[in-house]
Coordinates of C-alpha atoms and ligand atoms in Angstrom, one line a residue:
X97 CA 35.2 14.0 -16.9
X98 CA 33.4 17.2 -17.7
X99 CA 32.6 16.0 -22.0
X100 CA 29.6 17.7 -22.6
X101 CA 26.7 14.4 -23.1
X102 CA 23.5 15.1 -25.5
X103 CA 20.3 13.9 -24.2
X104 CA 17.7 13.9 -26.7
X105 CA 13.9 13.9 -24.5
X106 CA 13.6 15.4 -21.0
X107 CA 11.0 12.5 -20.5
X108 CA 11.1 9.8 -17.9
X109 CA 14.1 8.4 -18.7
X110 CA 15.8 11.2 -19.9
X111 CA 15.3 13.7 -16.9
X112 CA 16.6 11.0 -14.6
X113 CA 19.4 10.1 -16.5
X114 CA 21.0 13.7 -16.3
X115 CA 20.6 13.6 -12.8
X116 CA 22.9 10.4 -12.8
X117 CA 25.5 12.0 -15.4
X118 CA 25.6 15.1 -13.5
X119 CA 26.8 13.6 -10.4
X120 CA 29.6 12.3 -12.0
X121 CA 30.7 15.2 -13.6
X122 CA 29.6 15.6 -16.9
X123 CA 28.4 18.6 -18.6
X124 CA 24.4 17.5 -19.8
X125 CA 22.3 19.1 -22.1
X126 CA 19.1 18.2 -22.5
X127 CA 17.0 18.6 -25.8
X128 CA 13.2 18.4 -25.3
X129 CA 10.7 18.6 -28.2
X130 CA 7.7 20.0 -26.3
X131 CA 7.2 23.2 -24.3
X132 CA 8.8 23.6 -20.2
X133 CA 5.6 21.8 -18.6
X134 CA 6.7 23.5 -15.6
X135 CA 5.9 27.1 -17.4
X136 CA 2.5 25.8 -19.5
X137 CA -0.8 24.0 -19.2
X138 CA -0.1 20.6 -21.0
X139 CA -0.6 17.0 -20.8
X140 CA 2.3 15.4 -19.4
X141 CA 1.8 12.8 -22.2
X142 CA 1.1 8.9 -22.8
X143 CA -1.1 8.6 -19.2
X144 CA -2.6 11.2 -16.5
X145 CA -0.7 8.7 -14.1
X146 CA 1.3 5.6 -13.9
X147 CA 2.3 3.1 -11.5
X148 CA 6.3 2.4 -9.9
X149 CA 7.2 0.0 -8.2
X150 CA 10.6 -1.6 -6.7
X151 CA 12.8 -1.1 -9.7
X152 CA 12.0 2.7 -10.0
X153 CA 12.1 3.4 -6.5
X154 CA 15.6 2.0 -6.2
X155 CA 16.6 3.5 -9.0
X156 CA 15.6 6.7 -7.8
X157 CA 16.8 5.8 -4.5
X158 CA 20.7 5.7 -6.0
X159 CA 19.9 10.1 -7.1
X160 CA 18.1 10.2 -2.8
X161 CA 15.1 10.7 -4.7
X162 CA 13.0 8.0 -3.3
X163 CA 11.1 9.5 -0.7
X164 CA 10.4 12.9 -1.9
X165 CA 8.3 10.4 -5.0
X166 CA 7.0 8.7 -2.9
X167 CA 5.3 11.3 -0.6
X168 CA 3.6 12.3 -3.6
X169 CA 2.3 8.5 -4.8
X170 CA -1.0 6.3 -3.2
X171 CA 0.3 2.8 -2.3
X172 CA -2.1 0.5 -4.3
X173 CA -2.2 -2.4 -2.0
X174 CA -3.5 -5.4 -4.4
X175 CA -6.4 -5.1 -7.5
X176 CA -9.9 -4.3 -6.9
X177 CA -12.1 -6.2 -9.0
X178 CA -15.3 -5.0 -10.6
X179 CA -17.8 -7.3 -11.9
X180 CA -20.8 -6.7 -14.3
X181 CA -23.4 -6.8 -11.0
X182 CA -21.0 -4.6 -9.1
X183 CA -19.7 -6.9 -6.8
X184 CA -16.0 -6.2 -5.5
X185 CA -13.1 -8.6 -5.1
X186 CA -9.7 -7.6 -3.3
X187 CA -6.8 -9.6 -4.7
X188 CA -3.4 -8.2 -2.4
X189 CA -0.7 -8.0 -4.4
X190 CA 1.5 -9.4 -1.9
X191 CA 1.8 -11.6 1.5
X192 CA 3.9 -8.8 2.9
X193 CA 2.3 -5.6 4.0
X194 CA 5.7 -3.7 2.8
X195 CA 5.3 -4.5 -1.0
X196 CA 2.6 -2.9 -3.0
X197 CA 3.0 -0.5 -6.1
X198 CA 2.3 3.4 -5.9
X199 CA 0.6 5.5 -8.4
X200 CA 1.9 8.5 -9.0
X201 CA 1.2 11.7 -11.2
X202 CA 3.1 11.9 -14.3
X203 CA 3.7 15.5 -14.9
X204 CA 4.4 15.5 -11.2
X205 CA 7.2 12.8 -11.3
X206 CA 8.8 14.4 -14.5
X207 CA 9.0 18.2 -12.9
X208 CA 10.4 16.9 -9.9
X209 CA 13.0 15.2 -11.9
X210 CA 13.6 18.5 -14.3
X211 CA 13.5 20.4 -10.7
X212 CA 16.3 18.2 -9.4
X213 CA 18.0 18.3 -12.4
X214 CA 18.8 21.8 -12.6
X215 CA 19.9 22.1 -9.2
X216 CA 23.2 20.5 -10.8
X217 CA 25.2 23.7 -12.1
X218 CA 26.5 20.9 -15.0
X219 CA 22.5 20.1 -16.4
X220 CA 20.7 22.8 -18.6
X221 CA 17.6 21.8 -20.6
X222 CA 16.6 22.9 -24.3
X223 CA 12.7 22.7 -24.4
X224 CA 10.9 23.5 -28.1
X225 CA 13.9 21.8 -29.4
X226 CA 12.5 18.7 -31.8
X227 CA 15.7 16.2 -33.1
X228 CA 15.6 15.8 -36.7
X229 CA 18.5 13.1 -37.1
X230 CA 21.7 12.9 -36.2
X231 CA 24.6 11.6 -38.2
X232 CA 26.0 9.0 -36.5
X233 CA 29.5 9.6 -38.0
X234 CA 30.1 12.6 -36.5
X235 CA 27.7 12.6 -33.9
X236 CA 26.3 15.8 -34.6
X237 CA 22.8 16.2 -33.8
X238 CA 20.2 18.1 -36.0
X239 CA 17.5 20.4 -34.0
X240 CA 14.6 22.7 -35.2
X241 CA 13.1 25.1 -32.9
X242 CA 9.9 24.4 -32.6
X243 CA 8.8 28.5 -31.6
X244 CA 10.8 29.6 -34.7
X245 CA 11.6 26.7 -37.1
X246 CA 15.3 27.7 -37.1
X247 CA 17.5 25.0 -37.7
X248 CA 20.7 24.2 -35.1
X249 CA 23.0 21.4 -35.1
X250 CA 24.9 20.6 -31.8
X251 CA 27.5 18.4 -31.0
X252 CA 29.0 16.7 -28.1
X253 CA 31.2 14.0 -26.9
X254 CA 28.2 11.4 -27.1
X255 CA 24.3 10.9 -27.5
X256 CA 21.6 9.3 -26.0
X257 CA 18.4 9.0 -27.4
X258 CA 15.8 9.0 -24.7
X259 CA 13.3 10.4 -27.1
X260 CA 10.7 7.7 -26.5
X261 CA 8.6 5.2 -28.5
X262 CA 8.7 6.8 -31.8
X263 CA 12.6 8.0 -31.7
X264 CA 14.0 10.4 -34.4
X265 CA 17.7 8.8 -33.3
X266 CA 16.5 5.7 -33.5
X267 CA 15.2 6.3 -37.1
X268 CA 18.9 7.3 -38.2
X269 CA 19.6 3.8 -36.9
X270 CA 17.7 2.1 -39.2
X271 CA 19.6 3.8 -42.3
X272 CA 22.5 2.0 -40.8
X273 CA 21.4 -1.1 -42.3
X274 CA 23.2 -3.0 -39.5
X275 CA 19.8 -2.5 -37.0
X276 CA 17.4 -5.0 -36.1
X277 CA 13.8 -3.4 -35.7
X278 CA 10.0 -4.6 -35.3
X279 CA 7.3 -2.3 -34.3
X280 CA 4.3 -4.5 -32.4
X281 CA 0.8 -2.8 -32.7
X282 CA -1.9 -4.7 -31.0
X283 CA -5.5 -3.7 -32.3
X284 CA -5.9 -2.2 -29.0
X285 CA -5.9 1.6 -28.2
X286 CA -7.0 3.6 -24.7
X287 CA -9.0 6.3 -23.8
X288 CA -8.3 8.4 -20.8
X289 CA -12.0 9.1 -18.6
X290 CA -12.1 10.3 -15.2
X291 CA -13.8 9.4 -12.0
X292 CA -13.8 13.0 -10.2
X293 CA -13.3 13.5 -6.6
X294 CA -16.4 13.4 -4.2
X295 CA -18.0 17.1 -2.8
X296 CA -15.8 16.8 0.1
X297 CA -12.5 16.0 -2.1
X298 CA -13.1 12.1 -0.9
X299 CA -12.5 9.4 -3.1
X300 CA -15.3 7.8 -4.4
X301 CA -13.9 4.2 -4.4
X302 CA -11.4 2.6 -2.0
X303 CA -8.4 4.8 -2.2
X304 CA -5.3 2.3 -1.9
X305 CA -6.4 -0.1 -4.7
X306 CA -6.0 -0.3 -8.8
X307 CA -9.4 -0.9 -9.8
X308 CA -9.9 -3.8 -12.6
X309 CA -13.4 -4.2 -14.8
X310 CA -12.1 -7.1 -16.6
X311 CA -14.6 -8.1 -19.0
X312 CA -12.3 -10.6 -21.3
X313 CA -11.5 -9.4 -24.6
X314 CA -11.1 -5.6 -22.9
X315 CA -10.9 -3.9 -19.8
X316 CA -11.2 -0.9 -17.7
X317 CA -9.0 0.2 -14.8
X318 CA -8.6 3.0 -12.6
X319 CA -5.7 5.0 -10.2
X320 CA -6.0 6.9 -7.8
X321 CA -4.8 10.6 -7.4
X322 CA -3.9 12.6 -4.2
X323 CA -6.7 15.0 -5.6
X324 CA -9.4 12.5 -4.9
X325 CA -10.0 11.2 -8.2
X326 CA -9.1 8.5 -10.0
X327 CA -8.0 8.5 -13.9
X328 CA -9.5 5.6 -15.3
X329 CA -8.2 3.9 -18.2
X330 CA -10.6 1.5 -21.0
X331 CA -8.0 -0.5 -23.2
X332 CA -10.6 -1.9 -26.1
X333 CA -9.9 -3.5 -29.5
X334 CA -9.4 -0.3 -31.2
X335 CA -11.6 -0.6 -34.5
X336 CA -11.9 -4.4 -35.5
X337 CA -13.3 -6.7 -32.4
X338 CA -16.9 -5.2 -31.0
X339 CA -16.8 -3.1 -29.0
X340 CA -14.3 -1.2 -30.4
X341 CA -13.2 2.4 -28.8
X342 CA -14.2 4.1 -32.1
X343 CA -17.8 2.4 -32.9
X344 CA -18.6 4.3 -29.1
X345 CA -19.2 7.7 -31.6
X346 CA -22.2 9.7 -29.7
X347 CA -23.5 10.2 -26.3
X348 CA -26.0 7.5 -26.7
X349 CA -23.8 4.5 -27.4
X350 CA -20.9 5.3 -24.9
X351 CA -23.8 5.8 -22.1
X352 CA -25.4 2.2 -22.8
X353 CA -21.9 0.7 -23.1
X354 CA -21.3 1.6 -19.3
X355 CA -24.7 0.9 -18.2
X356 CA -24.2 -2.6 -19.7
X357 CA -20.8 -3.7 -18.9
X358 CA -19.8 -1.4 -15.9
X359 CA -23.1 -0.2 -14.5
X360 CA -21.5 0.6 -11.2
X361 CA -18.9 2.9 -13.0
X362 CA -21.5 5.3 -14.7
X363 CA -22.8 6.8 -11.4
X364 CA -19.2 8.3 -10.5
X365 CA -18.2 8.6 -14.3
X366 CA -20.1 12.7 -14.8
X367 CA -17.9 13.7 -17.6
X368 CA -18.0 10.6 -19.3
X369 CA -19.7 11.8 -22.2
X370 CA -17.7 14.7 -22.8
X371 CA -14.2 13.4 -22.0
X372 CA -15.1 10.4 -24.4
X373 CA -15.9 12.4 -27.4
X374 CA -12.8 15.0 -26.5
X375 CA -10.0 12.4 -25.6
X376 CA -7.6 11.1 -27.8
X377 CA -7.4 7.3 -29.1
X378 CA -4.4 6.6 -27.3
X379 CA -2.2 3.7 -29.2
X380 CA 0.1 0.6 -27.4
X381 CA 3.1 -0.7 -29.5
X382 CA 5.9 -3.0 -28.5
X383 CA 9.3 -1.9 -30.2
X384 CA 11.8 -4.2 -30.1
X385 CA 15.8 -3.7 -31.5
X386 CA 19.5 -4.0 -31.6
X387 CA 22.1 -3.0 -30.9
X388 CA 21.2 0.0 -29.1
X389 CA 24.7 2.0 -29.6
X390 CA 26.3 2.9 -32.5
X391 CA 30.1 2.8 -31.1
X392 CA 30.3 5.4 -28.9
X393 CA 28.4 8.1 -31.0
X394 CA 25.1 7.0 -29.9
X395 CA 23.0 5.2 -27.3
X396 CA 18.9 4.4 -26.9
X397 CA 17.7 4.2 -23.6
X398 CA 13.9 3.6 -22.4
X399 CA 10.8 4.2 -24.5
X400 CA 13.0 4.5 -27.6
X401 CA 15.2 1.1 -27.4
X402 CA 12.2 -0.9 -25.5
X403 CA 8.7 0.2 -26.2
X404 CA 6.2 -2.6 -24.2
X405 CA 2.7 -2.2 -23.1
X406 CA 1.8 -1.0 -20.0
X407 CA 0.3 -3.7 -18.4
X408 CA 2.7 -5.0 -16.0
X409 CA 3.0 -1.1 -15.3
X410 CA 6.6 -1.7 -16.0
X411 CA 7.9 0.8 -19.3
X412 CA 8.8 3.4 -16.7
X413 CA 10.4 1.2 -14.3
X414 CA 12.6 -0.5 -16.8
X415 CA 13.6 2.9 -18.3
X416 CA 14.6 4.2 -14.7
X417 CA 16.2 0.8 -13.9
X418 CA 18.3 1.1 -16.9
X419 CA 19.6 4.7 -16.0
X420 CA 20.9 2.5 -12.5
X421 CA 22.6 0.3 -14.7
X422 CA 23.8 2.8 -17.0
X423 CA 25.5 4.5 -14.0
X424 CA 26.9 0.9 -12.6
X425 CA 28.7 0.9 -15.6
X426 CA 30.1 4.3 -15.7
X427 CA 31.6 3.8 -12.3
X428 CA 33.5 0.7 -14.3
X429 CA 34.1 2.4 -17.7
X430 CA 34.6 5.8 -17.3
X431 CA 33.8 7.7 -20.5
X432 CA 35.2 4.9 -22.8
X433 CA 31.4 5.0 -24.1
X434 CA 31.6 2.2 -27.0
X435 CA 32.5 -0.3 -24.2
X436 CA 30.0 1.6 -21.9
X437 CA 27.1 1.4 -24.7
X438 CA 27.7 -2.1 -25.9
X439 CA 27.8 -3.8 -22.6
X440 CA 24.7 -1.6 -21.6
X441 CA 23.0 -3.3 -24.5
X442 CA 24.1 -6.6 -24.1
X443 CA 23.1 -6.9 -20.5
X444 CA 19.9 -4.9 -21.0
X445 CA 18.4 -5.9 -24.0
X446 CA 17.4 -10.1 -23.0
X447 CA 15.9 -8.7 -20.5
X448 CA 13.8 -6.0 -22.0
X449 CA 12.6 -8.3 -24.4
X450 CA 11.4 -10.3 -21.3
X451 CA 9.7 -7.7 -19.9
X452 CA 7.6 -6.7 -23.2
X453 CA 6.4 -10.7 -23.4
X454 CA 5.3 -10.6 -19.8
X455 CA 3.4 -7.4 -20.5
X456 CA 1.7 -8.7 -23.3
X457 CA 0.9 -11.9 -21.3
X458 CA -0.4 -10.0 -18.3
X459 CA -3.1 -7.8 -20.4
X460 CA -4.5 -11.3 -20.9
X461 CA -4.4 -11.9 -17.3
X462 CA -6.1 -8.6 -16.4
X463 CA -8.5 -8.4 -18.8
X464 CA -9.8 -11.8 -18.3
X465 CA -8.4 -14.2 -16.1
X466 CA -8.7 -12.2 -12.8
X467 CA -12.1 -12.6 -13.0
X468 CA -12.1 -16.4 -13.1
X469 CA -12.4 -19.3 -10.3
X470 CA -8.8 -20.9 -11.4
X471 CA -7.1 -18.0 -11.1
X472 CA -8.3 -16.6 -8.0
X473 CA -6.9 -19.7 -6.6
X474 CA -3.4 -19.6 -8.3
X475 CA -3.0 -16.7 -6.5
X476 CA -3.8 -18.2 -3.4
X477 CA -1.8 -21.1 -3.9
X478 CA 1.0 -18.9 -4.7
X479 CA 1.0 -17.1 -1.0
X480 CA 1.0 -21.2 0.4
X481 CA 4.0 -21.4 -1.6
X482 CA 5.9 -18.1 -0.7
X483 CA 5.3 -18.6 2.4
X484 CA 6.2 -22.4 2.4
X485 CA 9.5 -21.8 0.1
X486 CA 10.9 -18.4 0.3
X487 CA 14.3 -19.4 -0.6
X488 CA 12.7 -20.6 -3.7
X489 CA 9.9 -19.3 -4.6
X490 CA 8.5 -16.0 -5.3
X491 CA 5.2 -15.3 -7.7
X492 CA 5.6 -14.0 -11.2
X493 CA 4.0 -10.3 -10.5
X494 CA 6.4 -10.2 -7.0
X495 CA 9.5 -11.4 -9.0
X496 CA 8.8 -8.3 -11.7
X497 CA 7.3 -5.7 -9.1
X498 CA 9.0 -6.4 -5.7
X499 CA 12.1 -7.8 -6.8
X500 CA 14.7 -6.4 -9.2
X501 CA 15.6 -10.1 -10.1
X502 CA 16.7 -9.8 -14.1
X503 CA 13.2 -9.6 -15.8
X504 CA 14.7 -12.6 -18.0
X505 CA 14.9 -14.8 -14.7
X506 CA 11.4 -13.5 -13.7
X507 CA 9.6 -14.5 -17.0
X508 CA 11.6 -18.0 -17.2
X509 CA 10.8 -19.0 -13.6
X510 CA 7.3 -17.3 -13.6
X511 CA 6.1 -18.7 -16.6
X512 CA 6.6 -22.6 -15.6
X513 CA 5.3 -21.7 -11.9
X514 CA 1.9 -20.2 -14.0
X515 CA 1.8 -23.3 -16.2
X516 CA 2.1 -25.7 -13.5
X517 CA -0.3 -24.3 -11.2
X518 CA -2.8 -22.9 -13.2
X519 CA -3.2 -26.9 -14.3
X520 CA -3.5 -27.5 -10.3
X521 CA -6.1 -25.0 -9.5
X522 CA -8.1 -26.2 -12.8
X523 CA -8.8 -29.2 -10.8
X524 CA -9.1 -27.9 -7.6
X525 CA -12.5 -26.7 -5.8
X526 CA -11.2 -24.7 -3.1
X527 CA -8.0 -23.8 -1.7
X528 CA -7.7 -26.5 1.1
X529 CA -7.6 -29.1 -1.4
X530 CA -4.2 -27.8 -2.4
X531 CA -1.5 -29.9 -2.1
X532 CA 2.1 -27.0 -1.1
X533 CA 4.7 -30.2 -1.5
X534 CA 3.6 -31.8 -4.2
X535 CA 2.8 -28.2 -6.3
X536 CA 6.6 -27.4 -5.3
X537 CA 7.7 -30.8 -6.7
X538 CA 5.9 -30.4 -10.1
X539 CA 7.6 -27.0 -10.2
X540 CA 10.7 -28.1 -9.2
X541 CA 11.3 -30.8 -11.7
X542 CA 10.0 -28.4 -14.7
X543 CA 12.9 -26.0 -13.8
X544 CA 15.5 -29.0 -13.6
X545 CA 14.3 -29.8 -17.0
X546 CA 14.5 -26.6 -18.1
X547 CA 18.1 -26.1 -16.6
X548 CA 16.6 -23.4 -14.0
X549 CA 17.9 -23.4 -10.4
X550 CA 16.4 -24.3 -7.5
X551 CA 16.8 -21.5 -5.1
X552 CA 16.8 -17.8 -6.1
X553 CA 18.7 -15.0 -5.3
X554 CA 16.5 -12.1 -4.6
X555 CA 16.3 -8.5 -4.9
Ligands
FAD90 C1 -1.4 4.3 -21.0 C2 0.0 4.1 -20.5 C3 0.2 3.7 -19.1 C4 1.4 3.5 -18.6 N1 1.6 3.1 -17.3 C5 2.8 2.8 -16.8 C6 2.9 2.4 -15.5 O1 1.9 2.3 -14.7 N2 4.2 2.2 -15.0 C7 5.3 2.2 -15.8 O2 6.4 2.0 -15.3 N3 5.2 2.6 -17.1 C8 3.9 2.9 -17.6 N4 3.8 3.3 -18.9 C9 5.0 3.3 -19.8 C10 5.7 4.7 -19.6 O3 4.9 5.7 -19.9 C11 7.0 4.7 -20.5 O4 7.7 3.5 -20.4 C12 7.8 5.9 -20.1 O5 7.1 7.1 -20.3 C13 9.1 5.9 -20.9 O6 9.8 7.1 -20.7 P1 10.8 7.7 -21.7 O7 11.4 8.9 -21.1 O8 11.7 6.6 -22.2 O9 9.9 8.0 -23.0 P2 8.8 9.2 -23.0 O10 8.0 9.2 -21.7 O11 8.0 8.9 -24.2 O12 9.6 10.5 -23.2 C14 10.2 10.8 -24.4 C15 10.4 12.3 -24.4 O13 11.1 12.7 -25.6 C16 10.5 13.8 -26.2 N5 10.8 13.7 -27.7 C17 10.2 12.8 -28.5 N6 10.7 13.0 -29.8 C18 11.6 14.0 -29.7 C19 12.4 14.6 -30.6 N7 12.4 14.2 -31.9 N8 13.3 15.6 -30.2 C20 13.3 15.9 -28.9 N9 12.5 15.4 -28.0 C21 11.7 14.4 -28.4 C22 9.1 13.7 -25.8 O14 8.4 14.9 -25.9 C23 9.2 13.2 -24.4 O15 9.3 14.2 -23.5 C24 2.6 3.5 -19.5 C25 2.4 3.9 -20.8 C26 1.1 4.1 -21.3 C27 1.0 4.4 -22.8

């Protein structure tokens, strides 16, 4: 067992994958573009901090990683809502006082995965190391040093590209000509503002919450940090719809955006000026393609096979939940990786599709229908129902954030239980009017038409 596996990108996905291969015996090597974040002041990249939920933290749970995370994350407990006159609404996540999401520190995740890493004799990481290509013939990979542009080519017994949503392997891929690719870009971008810690390092807003300003065709949303503050996160039409993040060019027009759509914001938003004008336009893409191998020479995994957007807070969770199946499948194929990578694929992809749909689906629910009556009571409706029918039904956000249940499964059943009773609440005035039986009934007989089982299996 000791082949020596490439591993282009000590992100995410990449850092916790060499934990997984180093158990078993493999010799890793790990190829990372940018500089040891462990030795230099850098951003961590795509987002200050990010959200995990129950596929990660099983995921990590397989490496005994689990809690160490975790004492480092803030248990968001449900969404905070905003409105323009600065009135607050708590939406719980869940029924169950055990299933919330965390937010956690990116760069703080990613060393402790590079620190745990290296603890394996077997693992040793290449930083300034950029992929060029490889040649998926021979499976020799193409590097330039990024300190001294010399030029290195390294092979091994197999690849895999975790080298996120803009891939260098996955370029080679396309010269193939047997690779199915799209690149999704919404007209949406982010910018990256903070909400700074209170004198006394106290958080300025409730702590164990993500903050929502939903304000329909855009949004603003905030997570907490064990420093205090929260890093707070406006997703905007990026130059076409108004407001767009780039119209917001000088002091002036960014100040009278907040005052006017998030008024209570501004006070606990200092910097905002400054971190406006400095931060980066940060762009969202869905990628979407197939097959993810090439034989046995060469395998994407996260970011650079499945791209989505972030807001089911999922790209993270489905990357570390595909290094759990990566390793279920070891344990059955050994090193024969062309049956490895192509079952990985094939039980994989459907459901990484899935979970780039729901994400697209769900910026529509956060940016907009949070905020409304109907909705509000489709999510009250829901905890009749769970509570009512727990062999049978689960919401959509519990299915993909509490659950592990195949995001393919989730999106099928969720979507029909959203259709159905988002119709109900429409003609609903309050809660008590709902009707638990007959809801289940309407649901029920859409899934029998649609060939869905009754009951689920869960987790
Ligand atoms: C604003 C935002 C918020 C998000 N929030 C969440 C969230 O709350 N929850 C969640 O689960 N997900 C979230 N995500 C998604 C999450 O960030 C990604 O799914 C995750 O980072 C994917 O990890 P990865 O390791 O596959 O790719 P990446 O994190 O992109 O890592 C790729 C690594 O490869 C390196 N690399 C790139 N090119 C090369 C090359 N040519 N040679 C060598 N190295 C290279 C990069 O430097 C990087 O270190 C969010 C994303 C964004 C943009």
């Amino acid at each position: 067992m000791e082949q020596k596996i490439i591993i282009v990108g000590a992100g995410l996905t990449g850092s916790l994958l060499s934990i997984y291969l180093a158990r078993r015996g493999f010799h890793v090597e790990v190829y990372e573009r940018r500089p040891d974040m462990r030795t230099v002041g850098m951003s961590a990249g795509k987002s200050i901090n990010l959200a995990i939920s129950t596929r990660g933290i099983h995921a990590l749970q397989q490496v005994g990683l689990a809690e160490k995370v975790l004492q480092k994350a803030i248990a968001m407990k449900g969404r905070l809502i905003h409105s323009v006159a600065g009135e607050l609404n708590f939406q719980p996540y869940s029924k169950n006082e055990h299933e919330y999401i965390n937010s956690i520190s990116r760069r703080e995740l990613n060393v402790m995965l590079m620190d745990e890493a290296e603890k394996f004799p077997n693992v040793r990481f290449h930083f300034h190391h950029r992929s060029t290509g490889i040649n998926l013939q021979t499976g020799e990979v193409q590097f330039v040093d990024e300190r001294t542009s010399t030029e290195t080519t390294i092979s091994g017994a197999t690849v895999i590209g975790t080298d996120g949503s803009a891939s260098a392997i996955r370029m080679e891929f396309l010269k193939t000509g047997f690779f199915n690719f799209s690149q999704q870009y919404e007209d949406y971008g982010y910018k990256e503002l903070t909400i700074p810690a209170a004198a006394q390092g106290d958080f300025r807003m409730k702590k164990n919450a993500l903050h929502i300003w939903p304000r329909g065709a855009y949004m603003m949303i905030a997570l907490p940090n064990l420093e205090g503050d929260f890093t707070c996160t406006l997703f905007m039409s990026e130059s076409k719809a108004t407001p767009n993040l780039r119209d917001l060019d000088s002091g002036e027009k960014i100040r009278r955006f907040f005052e006017e759509v998030m008024p209570d914001a501004l006070p606990n938003m200092p910097n905002v000026v400054e971190e406006y004008m400095h931060n980066p336009i940060g762009s969202l893409l869905t990628v979407k393609c197939s097959p993810w191998n090439v034989g046995g020479k060469a395998l994407l995994m996260g970011d650079s096979a499945h791209a989505i957007v972030p807001f089911f807070g999922q790209g993270m969770n489905c990357g570390f939940e595909d290094c759990y199946y990566f390793d279920t499948l070891l344990e059955k194929h050994g090193n024969d990786w062309e049956t490895l990578f192509t079952e990985f694929s094939a039980l994989r992809k459907e459901n990484a599709d899935a979970i780039a749909d729901l994400a697209l689906e769900n910026f529509v629910e956060m940016r907009d229908l949070v905020a409304h009556k109907d909705f509000m009571l489709k999510k009250k409706s829901e905890v009749l129902l769970e509570q009512r029918y727990p062999e049978s039904f689960i919401s959509k956000y519990s299915m993909v954030s509490f659950h592990r249940i195949p995001y393919s499964v989730a999106m099928k059943r969720g979507q029909i239980q959203d259709r159905v009773l988002m119709k109900i609440c429409g003609t609903l005035e309050t809660i008590e009017e709902f009707n638990v039986e007959d809801a289940f009934a309407q649901i029920t007989q859409e899934f029998t038409k649609a060939g869905i089982e009754k009951n689920l299996t869960t987790r």
